[in-house]
XYZ file of C-alpha atoms in Angstrom:
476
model
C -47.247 -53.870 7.052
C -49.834 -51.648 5.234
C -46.439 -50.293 3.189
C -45.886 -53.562 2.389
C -48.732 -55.182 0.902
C -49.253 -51.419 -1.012
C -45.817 -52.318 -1.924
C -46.722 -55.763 -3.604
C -49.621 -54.181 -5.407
C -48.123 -51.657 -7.106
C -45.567 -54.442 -8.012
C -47.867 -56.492 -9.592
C -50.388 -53.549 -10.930
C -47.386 -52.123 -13.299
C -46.882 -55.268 -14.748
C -50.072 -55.164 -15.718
C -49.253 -52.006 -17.246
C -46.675 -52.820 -19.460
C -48.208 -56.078 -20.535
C -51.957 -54.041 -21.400
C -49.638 -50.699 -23.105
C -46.524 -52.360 -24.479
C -46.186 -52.194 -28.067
C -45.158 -55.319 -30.287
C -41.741 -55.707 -28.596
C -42.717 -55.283 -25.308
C -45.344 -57.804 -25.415
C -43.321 -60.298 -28.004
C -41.285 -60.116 -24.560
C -43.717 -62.379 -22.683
C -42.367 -65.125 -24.813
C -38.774 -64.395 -25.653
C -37.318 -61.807 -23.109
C -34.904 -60.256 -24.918
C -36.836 -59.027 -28.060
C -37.855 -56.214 -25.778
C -34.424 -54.759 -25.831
C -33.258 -55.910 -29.291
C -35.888 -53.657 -30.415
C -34.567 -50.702 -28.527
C -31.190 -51.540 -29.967
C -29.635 -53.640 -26.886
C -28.616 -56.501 -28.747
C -26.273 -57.886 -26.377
C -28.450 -57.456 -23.045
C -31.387 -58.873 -25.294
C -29.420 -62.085 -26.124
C -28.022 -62.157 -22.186
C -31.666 -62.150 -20.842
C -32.807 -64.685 -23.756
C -29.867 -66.808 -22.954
C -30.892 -66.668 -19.248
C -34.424 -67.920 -20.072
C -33.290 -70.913 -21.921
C -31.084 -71.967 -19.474
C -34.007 -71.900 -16.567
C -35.904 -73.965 -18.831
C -33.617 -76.170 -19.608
C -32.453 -76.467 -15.788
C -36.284 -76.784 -15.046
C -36.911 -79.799 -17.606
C -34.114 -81.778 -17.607
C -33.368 -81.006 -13.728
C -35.940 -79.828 -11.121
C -38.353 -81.340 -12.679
C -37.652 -85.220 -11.889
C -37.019 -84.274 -8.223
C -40.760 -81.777 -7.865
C -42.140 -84.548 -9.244
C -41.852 -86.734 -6.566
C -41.541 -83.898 -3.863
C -45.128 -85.246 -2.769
C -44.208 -88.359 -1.382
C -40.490 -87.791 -1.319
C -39.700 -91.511 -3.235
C -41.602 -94.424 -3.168
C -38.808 -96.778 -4.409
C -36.930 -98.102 -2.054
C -32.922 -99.146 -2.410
C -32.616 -103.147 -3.323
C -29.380 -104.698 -3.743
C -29.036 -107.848 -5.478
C -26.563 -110.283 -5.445
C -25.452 -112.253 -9.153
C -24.068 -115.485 -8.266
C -22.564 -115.945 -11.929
C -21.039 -112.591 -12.019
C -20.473 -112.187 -8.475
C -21.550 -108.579 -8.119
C -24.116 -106.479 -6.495
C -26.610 -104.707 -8.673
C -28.738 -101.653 -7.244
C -31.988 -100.731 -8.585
C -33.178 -97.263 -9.296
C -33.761 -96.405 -6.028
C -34.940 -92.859 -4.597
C -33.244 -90.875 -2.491
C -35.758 -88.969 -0.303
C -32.918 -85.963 1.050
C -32.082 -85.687 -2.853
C -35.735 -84.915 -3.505
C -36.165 -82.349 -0.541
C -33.118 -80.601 -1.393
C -33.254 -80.771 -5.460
C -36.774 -79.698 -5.222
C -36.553 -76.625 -2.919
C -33.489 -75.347 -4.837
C -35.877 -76.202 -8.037
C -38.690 -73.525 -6.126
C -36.200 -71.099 -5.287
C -35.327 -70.992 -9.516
C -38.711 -70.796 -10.248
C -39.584 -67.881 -7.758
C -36.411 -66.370 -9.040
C -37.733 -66.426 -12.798
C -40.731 -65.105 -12.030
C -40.013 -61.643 -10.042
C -36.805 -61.873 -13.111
C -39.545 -62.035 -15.771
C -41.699 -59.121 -14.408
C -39.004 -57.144 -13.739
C -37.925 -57.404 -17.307
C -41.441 -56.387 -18.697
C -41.365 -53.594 -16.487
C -37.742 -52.515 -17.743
C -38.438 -52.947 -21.583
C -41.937 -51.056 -21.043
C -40.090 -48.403 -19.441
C -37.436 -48.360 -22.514
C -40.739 -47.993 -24.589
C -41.844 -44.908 -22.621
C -38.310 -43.324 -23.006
C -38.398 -44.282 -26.764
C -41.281 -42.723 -27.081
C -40.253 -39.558 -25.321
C -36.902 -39.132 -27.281
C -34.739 -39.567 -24.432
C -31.129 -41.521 -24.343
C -30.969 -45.267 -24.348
C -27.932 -46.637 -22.643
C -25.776 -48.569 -24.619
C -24.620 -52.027 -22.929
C -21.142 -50.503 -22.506
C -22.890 -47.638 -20.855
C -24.733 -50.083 -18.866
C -21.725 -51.710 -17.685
C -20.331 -48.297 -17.213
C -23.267 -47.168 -14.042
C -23.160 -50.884 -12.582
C -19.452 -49.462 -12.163
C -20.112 -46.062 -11.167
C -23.993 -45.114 -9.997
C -25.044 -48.590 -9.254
C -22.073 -50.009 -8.175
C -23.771 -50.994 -4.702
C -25.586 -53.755 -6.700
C -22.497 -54.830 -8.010
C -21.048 -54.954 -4.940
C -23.966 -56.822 -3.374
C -24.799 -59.497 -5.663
C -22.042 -62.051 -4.808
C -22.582 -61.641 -0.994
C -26.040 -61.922 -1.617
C -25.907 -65.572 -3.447
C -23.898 -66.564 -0.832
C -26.671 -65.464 2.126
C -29.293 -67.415 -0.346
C -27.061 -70.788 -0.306
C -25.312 -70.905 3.015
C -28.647 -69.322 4.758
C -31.874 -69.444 2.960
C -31.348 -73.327 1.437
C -30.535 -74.540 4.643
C -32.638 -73.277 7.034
C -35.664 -73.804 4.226
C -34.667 -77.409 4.215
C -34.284 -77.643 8.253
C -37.815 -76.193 8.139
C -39.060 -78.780 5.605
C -37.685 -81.850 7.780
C -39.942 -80.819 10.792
C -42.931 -82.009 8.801
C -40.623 -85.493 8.116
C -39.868 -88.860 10.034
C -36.566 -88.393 9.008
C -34.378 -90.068 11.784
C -31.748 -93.088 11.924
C -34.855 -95.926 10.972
C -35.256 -93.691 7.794
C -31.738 -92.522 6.875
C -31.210 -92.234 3.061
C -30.120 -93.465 0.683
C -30.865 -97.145 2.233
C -34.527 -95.948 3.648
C -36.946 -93.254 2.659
C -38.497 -90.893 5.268
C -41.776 -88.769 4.407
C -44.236 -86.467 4.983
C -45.822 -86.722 8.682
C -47.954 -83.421 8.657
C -48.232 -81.776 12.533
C -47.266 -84.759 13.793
C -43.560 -83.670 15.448
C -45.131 -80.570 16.136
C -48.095 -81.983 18.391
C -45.065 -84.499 19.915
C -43.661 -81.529 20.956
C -46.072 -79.199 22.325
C -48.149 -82.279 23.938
C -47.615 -83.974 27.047
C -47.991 -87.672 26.073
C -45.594 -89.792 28.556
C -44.832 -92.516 25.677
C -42.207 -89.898 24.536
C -41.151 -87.301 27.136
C -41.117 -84.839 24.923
C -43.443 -82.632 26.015
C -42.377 -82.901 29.199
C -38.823 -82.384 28.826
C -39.916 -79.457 26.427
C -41.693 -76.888 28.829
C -39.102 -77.683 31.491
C -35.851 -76.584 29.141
C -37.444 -73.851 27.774
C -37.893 -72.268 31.203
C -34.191 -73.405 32.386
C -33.143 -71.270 29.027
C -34.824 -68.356 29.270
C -33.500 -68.343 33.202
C -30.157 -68.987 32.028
C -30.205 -66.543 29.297
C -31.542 -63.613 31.845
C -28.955 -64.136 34.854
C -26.162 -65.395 32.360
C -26.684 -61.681 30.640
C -27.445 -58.920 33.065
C -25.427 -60.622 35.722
C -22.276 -60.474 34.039
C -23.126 -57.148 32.575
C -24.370 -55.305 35.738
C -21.495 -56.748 37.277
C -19.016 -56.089 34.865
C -20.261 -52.079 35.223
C -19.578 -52.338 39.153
C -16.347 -53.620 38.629
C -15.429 -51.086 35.925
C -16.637 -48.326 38.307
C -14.559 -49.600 41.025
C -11.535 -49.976 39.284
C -12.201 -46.267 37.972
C -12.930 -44.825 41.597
C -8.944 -46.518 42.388
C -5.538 -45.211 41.633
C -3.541 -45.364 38.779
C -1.339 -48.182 39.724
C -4.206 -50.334 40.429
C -6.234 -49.936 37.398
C -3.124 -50.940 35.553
C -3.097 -53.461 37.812
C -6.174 -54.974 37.353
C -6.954 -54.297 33.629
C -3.676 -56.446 33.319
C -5.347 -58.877 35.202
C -8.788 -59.084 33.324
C -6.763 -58.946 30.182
C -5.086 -61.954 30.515
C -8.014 -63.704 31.945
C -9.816 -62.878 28.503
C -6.656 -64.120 26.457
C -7.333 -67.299 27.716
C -9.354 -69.205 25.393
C -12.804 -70.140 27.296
C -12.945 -74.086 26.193
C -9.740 -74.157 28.598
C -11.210 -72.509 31.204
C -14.816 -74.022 30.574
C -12.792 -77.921 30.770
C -10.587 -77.024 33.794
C -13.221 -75.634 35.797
C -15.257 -78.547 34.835
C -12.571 -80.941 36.703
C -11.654 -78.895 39.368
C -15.479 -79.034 40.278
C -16.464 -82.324 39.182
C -16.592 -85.422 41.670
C -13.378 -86.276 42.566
C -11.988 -82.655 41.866
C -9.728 -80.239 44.047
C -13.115 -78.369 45.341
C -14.874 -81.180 46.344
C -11.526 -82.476 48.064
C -10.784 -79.260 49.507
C -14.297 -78.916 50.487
C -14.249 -82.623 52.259
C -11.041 -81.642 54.501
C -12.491 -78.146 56.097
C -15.756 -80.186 56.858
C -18.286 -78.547 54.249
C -19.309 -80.999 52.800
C -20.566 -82.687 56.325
C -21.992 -79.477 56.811
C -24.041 -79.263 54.165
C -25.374 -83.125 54.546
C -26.174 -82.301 58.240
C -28.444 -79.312 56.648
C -29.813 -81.680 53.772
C -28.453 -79.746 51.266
C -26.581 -82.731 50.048
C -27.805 -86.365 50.263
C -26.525 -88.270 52.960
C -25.438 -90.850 49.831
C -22.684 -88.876 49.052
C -19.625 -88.261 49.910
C -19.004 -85.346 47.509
C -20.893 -81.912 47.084
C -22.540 -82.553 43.304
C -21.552 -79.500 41.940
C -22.179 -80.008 38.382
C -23.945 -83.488 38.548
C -27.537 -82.770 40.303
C -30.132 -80.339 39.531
C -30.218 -77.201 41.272
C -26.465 -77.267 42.120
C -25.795 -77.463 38.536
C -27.948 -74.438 37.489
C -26.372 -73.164 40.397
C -22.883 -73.730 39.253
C -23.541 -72.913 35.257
C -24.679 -69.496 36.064
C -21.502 -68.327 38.801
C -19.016 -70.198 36.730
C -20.108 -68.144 33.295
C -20.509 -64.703 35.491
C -16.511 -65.211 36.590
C -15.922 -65.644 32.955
C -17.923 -63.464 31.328
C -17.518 -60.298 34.006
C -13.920 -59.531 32.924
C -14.981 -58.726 28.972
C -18.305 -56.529 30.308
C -15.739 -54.519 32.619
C -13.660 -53.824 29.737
C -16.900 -52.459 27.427
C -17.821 -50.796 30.165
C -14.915 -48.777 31.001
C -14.784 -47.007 27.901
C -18.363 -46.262 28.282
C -17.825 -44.597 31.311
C -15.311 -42.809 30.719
C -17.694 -41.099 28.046
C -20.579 -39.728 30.711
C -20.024 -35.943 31.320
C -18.029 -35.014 34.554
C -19.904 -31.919 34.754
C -23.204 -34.071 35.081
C -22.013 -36.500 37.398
C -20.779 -33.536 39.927
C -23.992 -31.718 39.402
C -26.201 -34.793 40.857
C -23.942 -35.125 44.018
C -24.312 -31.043 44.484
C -27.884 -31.779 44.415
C -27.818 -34.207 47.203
C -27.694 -37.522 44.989
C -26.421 -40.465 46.808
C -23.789 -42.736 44.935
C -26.860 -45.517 44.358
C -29.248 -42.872 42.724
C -26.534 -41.960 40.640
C -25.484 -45.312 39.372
C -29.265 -46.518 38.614
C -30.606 -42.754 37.483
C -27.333 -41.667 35.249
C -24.848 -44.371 34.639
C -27.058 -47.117 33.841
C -29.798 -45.237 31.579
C -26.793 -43.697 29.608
C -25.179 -47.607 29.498
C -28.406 -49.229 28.327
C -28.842 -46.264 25.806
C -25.269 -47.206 24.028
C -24.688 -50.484 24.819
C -28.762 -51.613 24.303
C -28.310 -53.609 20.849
C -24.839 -55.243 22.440
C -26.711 -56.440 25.469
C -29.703 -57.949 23.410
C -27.140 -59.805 21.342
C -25.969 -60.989 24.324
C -28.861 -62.090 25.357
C -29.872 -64.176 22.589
C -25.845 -65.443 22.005
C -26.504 -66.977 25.804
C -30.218 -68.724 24.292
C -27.710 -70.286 21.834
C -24.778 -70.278 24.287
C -23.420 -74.468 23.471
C -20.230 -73.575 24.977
C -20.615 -72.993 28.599
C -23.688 -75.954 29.212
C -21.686 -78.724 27.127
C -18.595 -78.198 28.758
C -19.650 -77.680 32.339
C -22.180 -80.252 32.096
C -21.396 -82.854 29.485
C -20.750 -85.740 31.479
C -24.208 -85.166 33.538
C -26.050 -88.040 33.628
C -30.483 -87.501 34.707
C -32.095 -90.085 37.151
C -35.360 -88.904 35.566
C -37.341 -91.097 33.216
C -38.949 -88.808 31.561
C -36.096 -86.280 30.693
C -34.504 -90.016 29.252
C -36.959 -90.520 26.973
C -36.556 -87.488 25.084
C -32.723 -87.895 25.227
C -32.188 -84.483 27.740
C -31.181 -83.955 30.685
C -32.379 -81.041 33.485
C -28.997 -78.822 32.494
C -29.567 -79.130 28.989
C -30.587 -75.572 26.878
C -32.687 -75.771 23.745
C -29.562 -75.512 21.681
C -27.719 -78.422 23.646
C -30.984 -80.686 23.265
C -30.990 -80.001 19.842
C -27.373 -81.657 19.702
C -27.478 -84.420 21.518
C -31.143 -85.533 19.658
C -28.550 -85.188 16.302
C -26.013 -86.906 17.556
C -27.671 -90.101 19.538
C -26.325 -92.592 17.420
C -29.365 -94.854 17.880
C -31.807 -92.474 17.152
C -30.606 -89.518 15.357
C -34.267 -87.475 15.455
C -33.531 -85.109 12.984
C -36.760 -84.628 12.768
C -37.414 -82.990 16.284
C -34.177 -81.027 15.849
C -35.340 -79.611 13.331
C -38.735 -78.530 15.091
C -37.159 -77.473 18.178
C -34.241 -75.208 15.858
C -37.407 -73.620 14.550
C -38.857 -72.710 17.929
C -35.097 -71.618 18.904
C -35.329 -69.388 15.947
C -39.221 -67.603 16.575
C -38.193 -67.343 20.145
C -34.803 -65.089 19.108
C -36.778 -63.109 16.642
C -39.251 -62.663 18.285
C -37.154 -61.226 21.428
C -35.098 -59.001 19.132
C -37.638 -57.201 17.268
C -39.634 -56.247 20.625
C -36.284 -55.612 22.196
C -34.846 -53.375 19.666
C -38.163 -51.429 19.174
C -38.022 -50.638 23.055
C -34.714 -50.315 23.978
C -32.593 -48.301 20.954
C -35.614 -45.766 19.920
C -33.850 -42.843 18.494
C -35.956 -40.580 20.159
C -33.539 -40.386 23.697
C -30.757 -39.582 21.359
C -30.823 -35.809 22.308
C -30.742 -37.052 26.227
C -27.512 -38.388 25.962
C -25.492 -35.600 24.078
């Protein structure tokens, strides 16, 4: 962090350089940034860079402009339509459009921003063709320019489309999402026929509080805990289990390893929204489970023990809390376990022989083995793939919305914030979105936020612990 900021001031401190030492060119280049290299003779990366100035300004003026303008109060003119008897037409006003402002004005910023690390970077670059003017040396040519963005620089080259791409299929986006968390933008204020606004904390404090008029705060605490549950046994279950089962498939014969790779092999062909919706019916209600269940006398069983309610006449696999968490995590271990096993087995095969023997010479039991030898060495390798894992299952829509779409919550209070007790953060999000009565993009967009500090925040302390480069030696 100290890097950083040291960073930023030397940034800033040799602009101030070039502006206080630059000679006439250099400083006629705080007004027209490509006299700076017409002077050294770069007449066609002068007019480029001039070009580029006009056209910010003229996108700024004529564009951005209108829309930061009104970026305050996101509109204040609402859409009228009127009706012309004599002509028999509708006539809008000029209405504002409150998601035209938002967006329009934050890609305005982003220009801006742009401009301004452009425009020190170009005093910087036409001070430092001063200094080399100065000093006699070679001044590249704009052919010979072209010729090192080919050749020594070509990772820049290389980088720059990708990189525009990140900034408007990321950055816009998830700058905008951020921006409608401090909104009222749902379905009573959907543009372009209504304008939402500016609400301050207000979302935030609906969230984090505990006020029953919404259920929000309630509903809140109680998801993030079933996700962070769900996340932990959805990822080192399948994974420790995956590295028993490749261990015991090792420890058999040829023929069955074939045997059973086959197996898990097809199991992962199939694609898991099959799987996800047939498991779904064969444990939902009036599925093969429950009837199978019903005819060997379980399910009387487990009313006589109160682990079902005498009310029903069915086990409520995935359609009551408890046996749906339950059912979620044992379902997505039997799916996931087959794809660990494979990882695993080529992990294994990897640890030394020679090291293995030497522990059970020394006494070691096949336990102090696994959890002193295999699973240090697994964690080592397979450390960033597990915390991807990890946060993939925060985010995982998949298995919840599948298993549990057609659950239905008795409680109020989950009601009123549109959730149910199976639901994840991500799944919450969706539903909020999708409510056609509603549509609270506004608390989507705070709880997306929260999804997103929670994953970040998780991955940096994760990676920093888990892959250190110092064990490295350990392992070879």
């Amino acid at each position: 962090m100290k890097k950083f900021f040291k960073g930023i001031g030397q940034y800033f401190a040799n602009f101030g350089t070039a502006v206080a030492k630059g000679d006439l060119w250099t400083r006629l280049s705080l007004v027209i940034m490509g006299m700076g290299y017409i002077g050294r003779k770069q007449i066609v990366k002068g007019i480029l860079m001039t070009l580029i100035e006009i056209g910010f300004f003229m996108f700024t003026f004529q564009f951005s402009l209108t829309y930061l303008a009104k970026l305050g109060t996101l509109g204040t003119v609402q859409r009228e339509e009127v009706f012309d008897p004599l002509t028999l037409t509708k006539t809008v006003n000029d209405y504002d459009n409150s998601l035209l402002i938002l967006l329009c004005s934050i890609i305005g910023i982003l220009f801006i921003v742009a401009f301004i690390l452009l425009y020190i970077s170009n005093m910087k670059t036409v001070y430092r063709l001063q200094q080399m003017k100065e000093e006699g040396k070679h001044i590249n040519t704009f052919r010979e320019d072209c010729r090192q963005m080919i050749n020594n620089k070509f990772y820049i080259t290389l980088l720059t489309l990708p990189s525009l791409g990140v900034i408007i299929i990321n950055v816009i986006p998830i700058l905008f999402m951020v921006c409608v968390a401090f909104t009222n933008y749902d379905a009573a204020h959907m543009p372009p026929s209504n304008l939402f606004t500016w609400v301050g904390l207000q979302n935030w404090g609906t969230l984090f509080s505990f006020n029953r008029n919404s259920g929000f705060g309630y509903a809140f605490i109680r998801i993030l805990g079933w996700t962070l549950v769900w996340a932990a046994f959805a990822t080192f279950t399948t994974y420790i289990g995956g590295i028993l089962l490749a261990k015991f498939i090792n420890n058999n014969n040829t023929k069955c390893k074939k045997l059973w790779r086959s197996l898990f092999v097809v199991t992962i062909a199939i694609p898991q929204f099959v799987t996800l919706l047939l498991v779904s019916k064969m444990f939902g209600t009036y599925g093969i489970v429950n009837g199978f269940c019903s005819r060997i006398g379980l399910t009387s069983f487990l009313k006589d023990i109160g682990l079902v309610s005498g009310s029903l006449n069915y086990i409520p696999f995935l359609s009551k809390p408890g046996w749906a968490h339950v059912m979620v995590i044992l379902i997505n271990i039997w799916i996931g376990v087959p794809y660990q096993m494979l990882i695993a087995t080529g992990i294994l095969m990897n640890i030394p022989n020679d090291q293995l023997e030497s522990a059970r010479i020394d006494g070691a039991t096949n336990f102090q083995i696994f959890w002193k030898i295999t699973m240090p060495y697994m964690l080592f390798v397979t450390g960033p793939s597990l915390i991807t894992s990890f946060i993939g299952n925060i985010n995982n829509f998949n298995v919840i919305f599948l298993l549990t779409g057609d659950y239905v919550t008795t409680n109020p209070m989950y009601a009123m914030a549109n959730a149910s007790e199976t639901d994840l953060l991500i799944t919450w999000l969706f539903k909020i979105t999708t409510n056609s009565t509603t549509k609270q993009y506004y608390m989507a967009s705070v709880i997306g936020i929260v999804v997103f500090v929670i994953c970040a925040g998780l991955t940096l302390v994760t990676f920093s612990r888990m892959t250190k480069g110092d064990r490295e030696e350990v392992y070879q």
